[in-house]
Tab-separated table of C-alpha atoms in Angstrom:
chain	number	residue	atom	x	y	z
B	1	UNK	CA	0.000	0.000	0.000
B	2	UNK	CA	1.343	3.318	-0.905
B	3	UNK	CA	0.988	6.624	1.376
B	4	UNK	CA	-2.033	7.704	-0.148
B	5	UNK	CA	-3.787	3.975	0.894
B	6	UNK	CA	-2.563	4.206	4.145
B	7	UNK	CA	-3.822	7.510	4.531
B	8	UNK	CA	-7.187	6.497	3.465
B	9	UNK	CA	-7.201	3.904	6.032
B	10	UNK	CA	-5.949	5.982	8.738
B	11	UNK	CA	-8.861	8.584	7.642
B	12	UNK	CA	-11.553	6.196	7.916
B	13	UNK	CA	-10.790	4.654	11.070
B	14	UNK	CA	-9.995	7.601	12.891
B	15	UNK	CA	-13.215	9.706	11.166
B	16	UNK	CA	-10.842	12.457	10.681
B	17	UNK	CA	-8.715	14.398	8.305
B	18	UNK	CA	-7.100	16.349	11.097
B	19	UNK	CA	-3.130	17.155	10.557
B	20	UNK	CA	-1.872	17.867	13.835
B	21	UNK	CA	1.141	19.892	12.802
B	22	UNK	CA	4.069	19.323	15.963
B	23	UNK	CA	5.895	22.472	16.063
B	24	UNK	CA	7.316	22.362	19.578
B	25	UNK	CA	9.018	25.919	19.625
B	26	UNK	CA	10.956	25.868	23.031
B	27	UNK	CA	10.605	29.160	23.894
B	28	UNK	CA	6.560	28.066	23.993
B	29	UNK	CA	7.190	24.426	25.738
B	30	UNK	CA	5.786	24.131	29.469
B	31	UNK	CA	8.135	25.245	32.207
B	32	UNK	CA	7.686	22.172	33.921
B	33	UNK	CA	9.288	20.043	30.641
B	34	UNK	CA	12.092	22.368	30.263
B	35	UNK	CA	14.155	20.041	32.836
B	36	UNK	CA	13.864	16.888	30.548
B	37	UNK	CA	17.032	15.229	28.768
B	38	UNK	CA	14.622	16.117	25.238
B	39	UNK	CA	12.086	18.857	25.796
B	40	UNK	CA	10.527	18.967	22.426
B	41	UNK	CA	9.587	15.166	22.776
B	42	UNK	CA	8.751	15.280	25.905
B	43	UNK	CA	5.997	17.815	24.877
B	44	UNK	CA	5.136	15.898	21.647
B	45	UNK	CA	4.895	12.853	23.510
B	46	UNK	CA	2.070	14.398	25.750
B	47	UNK	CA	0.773	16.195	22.881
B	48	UNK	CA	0.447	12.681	20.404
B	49	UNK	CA	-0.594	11.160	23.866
B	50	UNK	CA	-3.895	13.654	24.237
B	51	UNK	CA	-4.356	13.523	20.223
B	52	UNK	CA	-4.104	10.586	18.156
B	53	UNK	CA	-7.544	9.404	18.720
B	54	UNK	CA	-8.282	12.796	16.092
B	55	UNK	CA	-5.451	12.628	14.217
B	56	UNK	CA	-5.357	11.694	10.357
B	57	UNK	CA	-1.510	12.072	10.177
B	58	UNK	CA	1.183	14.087	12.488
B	59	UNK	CA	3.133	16.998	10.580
B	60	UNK	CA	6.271	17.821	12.099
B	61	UNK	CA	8.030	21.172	10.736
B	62	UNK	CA	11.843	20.384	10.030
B	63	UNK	CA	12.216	23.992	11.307
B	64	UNK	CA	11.312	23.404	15.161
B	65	UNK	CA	14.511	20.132	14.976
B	66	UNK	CA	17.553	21.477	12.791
B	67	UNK	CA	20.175	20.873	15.467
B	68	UNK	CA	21.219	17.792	17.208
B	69	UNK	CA	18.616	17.349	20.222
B	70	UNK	CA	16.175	18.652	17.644
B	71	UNK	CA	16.937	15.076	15.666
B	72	UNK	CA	17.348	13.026	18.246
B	73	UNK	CA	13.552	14.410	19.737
B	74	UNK	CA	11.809	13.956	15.959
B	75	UNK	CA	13.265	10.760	15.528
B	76	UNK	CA	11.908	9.820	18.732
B	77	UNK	CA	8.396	11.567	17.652
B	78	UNK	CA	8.416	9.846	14.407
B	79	UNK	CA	8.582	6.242	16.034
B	80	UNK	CA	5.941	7.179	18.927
B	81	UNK	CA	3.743	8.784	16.399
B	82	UNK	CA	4.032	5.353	14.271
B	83	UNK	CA	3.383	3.023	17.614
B	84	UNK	CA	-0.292	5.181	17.738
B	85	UNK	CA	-0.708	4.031	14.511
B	86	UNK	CA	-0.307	7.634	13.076
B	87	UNK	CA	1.398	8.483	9.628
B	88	UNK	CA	3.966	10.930	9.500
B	89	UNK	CA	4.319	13.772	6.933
B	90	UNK	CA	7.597	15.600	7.419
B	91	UNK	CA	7.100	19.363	6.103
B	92	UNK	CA	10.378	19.968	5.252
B	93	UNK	CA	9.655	21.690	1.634
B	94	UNK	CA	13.124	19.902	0.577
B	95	UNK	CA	14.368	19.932	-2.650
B	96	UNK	CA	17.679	20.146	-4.454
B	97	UNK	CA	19.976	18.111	-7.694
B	98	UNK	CA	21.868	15.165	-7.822
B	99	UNK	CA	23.827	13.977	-4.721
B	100	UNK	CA	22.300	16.409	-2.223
B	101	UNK	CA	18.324	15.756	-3.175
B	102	UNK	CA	18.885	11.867	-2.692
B	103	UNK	CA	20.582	12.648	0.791
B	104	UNK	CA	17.223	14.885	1.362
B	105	UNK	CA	15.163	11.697	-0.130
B	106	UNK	CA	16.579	9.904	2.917
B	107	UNK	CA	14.219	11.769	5.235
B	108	UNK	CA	11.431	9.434	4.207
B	109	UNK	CA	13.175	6.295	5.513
B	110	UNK	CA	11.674	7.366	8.569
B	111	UNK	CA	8.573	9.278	7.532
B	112	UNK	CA	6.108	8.449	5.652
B	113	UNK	CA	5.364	11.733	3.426
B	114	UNK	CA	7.515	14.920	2.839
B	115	UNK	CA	6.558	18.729	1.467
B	116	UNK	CA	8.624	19.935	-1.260
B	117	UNK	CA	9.568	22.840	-2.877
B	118	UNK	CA	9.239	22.163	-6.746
B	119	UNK	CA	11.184	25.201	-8.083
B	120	UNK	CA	14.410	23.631	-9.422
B	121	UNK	CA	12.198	21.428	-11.951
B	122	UNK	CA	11.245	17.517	-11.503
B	123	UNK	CA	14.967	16.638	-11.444
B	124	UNK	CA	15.198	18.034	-7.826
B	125	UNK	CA	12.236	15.679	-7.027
B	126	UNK	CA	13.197	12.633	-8.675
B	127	UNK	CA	14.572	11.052	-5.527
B	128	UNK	CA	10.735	11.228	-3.727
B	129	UNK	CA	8.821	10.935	-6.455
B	130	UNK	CA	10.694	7.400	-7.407
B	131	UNK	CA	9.907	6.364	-3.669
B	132	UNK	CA	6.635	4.701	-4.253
B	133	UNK	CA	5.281	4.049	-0.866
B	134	UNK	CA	6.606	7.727	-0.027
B	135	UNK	CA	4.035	10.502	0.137
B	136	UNK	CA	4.963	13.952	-1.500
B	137	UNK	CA	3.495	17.448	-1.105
B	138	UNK	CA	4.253	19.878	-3.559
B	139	UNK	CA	4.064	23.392	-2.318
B	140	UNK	CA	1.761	25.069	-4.758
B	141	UNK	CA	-0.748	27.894	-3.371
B	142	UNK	CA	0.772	28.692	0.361
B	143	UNK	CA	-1.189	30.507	2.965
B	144	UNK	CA	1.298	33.368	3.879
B	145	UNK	CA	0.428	36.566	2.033
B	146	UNK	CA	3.607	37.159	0.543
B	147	UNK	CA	3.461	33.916	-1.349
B	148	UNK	CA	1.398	36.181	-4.256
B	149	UNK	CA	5.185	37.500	-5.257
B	150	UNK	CA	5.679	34.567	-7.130
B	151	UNK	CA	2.682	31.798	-6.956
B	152	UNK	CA	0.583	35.039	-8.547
B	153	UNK	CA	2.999	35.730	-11.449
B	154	UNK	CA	0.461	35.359	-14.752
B	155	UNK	CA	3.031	33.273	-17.488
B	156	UNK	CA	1.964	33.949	-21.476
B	157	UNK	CA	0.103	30.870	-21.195
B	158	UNK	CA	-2.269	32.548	-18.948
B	159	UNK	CA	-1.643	30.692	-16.539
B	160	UNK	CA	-0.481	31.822	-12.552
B	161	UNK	CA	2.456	30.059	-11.748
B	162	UNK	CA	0.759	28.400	-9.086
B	163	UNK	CA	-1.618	26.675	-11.699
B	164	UNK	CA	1.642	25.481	-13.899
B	165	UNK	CA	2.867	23.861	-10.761
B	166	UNK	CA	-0.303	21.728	-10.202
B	167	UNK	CA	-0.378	20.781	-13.712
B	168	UNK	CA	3.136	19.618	-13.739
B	169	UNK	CA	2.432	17.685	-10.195
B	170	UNK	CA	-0.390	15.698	-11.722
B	171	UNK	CA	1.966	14.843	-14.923
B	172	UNK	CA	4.448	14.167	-12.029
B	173	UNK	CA	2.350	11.597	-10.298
B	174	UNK	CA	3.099	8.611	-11.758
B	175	UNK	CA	3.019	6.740	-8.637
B	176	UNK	CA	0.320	8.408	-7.964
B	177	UNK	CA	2.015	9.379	-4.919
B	178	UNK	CA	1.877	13.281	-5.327
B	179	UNK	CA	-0.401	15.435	-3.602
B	180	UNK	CA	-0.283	19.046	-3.443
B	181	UNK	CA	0.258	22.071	-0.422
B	182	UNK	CA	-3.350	24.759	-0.867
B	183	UNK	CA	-3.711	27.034	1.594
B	184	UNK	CA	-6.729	27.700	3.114
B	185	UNK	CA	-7.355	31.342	3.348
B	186	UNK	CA	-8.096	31.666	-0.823
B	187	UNK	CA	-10.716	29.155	-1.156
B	188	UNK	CA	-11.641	30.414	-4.406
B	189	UNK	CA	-7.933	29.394	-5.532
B	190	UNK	CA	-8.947	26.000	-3.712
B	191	UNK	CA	-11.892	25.561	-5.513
B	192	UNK	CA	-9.911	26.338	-9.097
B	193	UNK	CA	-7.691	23.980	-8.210
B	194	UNK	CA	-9.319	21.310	-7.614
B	195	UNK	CA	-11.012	21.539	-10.641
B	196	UNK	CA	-7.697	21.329	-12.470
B	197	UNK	CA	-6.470	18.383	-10.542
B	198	UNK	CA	-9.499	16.175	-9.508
B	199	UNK	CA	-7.555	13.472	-8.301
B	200	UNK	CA	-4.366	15.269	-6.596
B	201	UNK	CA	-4.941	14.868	-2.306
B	202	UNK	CA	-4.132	18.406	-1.002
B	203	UNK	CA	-2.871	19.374	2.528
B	204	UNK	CA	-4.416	22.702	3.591
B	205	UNK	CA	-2.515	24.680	5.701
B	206	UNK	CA	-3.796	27.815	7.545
B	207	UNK	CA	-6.720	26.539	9.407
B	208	UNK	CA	-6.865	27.577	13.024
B	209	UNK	CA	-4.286	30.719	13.784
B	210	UNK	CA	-4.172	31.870	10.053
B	211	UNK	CA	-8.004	32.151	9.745
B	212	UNK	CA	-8.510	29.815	6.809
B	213	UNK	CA	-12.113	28.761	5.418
B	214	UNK	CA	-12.693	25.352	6.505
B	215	UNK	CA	-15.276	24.640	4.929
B	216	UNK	CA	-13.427	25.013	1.549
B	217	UNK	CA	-10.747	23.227	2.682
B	218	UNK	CA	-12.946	20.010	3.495
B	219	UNK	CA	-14.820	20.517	0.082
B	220	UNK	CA	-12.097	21.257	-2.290
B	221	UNK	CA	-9.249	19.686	-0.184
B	222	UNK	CA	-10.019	16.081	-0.254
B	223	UNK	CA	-9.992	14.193	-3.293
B	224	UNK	CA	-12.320	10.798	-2.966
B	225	UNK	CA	-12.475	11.173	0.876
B	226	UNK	CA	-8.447	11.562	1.055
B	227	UNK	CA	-7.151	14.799	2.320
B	228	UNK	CA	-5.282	16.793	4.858
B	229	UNK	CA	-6.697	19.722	6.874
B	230	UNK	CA	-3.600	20.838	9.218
B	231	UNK	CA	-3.328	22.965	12.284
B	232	UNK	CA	-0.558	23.438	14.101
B	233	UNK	CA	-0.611	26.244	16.560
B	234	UNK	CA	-4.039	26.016	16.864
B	235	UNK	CA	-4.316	22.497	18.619
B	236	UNK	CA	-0.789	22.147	20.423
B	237	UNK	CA	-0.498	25.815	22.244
B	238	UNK	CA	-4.149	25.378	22.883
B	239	UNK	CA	-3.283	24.765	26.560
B	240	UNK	CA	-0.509	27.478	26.508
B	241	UNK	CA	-1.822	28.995	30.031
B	242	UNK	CA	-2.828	25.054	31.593
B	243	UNK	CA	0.102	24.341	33.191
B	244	UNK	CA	0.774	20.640	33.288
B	245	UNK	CA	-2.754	20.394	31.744
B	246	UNK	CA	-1.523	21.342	28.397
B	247	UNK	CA	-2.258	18.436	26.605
B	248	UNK	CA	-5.726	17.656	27.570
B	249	UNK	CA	-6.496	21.217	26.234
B	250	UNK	CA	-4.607	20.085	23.029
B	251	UNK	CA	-6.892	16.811	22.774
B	252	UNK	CA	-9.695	18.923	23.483
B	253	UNK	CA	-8.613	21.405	20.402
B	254	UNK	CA	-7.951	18.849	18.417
B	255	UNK	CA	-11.277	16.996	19.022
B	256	UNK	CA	-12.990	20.211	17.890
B	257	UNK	CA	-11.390	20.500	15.013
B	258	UNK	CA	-12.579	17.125	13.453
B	259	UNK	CA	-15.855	17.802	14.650
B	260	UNK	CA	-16.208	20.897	12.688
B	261	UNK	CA	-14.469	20.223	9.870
B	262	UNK	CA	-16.780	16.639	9.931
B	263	UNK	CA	-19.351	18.802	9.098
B	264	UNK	CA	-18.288	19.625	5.633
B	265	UNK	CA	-17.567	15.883	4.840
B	266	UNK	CA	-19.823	13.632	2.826
């Protein structure tokens, strides 16, 4: 079974298409973790603990780990994430040529998906998109305002950049394996896209702290019941003022969120 089956699975026996994205920034972590060996998994641990019953999939930001505790915690993460029975997509929007985008390719040896950046061409994705069990995000429409600078630029096609991306990610999904990064606050932009690419799973971003629509991102995000709504902020700092009862406010979050984006589903 590739990611995309597995995700299906996970989807219907869970009833949700909640990402629960683990950004454990330290300076936010609970005073009374800050002792611990590994702070950040020592948080995510009580955070997967209070959340996987709601969880689709668990999307840890590469950011929040780049130094040497940082790996050691989201390898941890990974495996504890994976004894809950919870997928893995690693949003690490990687991407380079030759030797150095098959050392980034590595990365899924121990997740199950990846985001990607798909600027330098399909050369600098080869690597993922030959893993076959592998799931891969392309960043197309992102949620941040300034990503108009470029993902807005009209080509003499017609087309916005962003559109040329999707199309070249569904003539890139031979594995069918691809799946694409939407943002949530233009749910117009959702709704073109999925037009484009009927059968392309997205992962929408900016629910939760970034205001997106979610009912367009259950609607126009999922494609044949497989789909990724993530929050990240939203669900894990939930419990910022609890104390120790941080997590439970997490679970609670995170319990919300399926129920409301539930709604929207068929």
């Amino acid at each position: 079974m590739n990611f995309f089956d597995r995700l299906h699975d996970r989807i219907v026996s869970v009833d949700s298409v909640v990402s629960v994205g683990l950004d454990p920034d330290p300076k936010r972590i609970p005073d009374h973790l800050q002792d611990y060996d590994l702070p950040r998994w020592a948080f995510n641990r009580r955070i997967i603990d209070a959340t996987h019953e709601h969880a689709a999939v668990y999307k840890p930001n590469a950011a929040f780990y780049e130094d040497a505790d940082g790996w050691r915690a989201l390898e941890e993460t990974i495996a504890y994430a994976h004894g809950k029975g919870v997928p893995v997509l690693l949003d690490a929007k990687r991407a380079d040529i030759g030797n150095t985008t098959r050392q980034y390719a590595q990365l899924l040896d121990r997740a199950d998906a990846i985001t990607v950046n798909p600027y330098m061409g399909r050369d600098s994705l080869q690597p993922f998109l030959a893993d076959e069990e592998a799931g891969v995000f392309v960043l197309c429409r992102t949620s941040n305002p300034g990503g108009a600078d470029l993902q807005d630029l009209e080509l003499e096609t017609g087309e916005r950049v962003y559109e040329r991306v999707a199309a070249l990610a569904d003539l890139w999904n031979t594995n069918d394996n691809v799946g694409l990064v939407v943002g949530a606050t233009k749910p117009d932009e959702l709704e073109e896209l999925r037009e484009q690419v009927p059968d392309l799973p997205f992962l929408v971003p900016g629910i939760g702290a970034q205001g997106g629509d979610a009912e367009a991102a259950v609607e126009f995000g999922l494609a044949k019941g497989v789909g990724l709504v993530n929050s990240s902020r939203g669900i894990i700092f939930a419990g910022e003022d609890a104390g120790e009862d941080f997590a439970a406010v997490a679970g609670q979050a995170a319990k919300r969120l399926k129920g409301r984006l539930n709604q929207y589903r068929e």
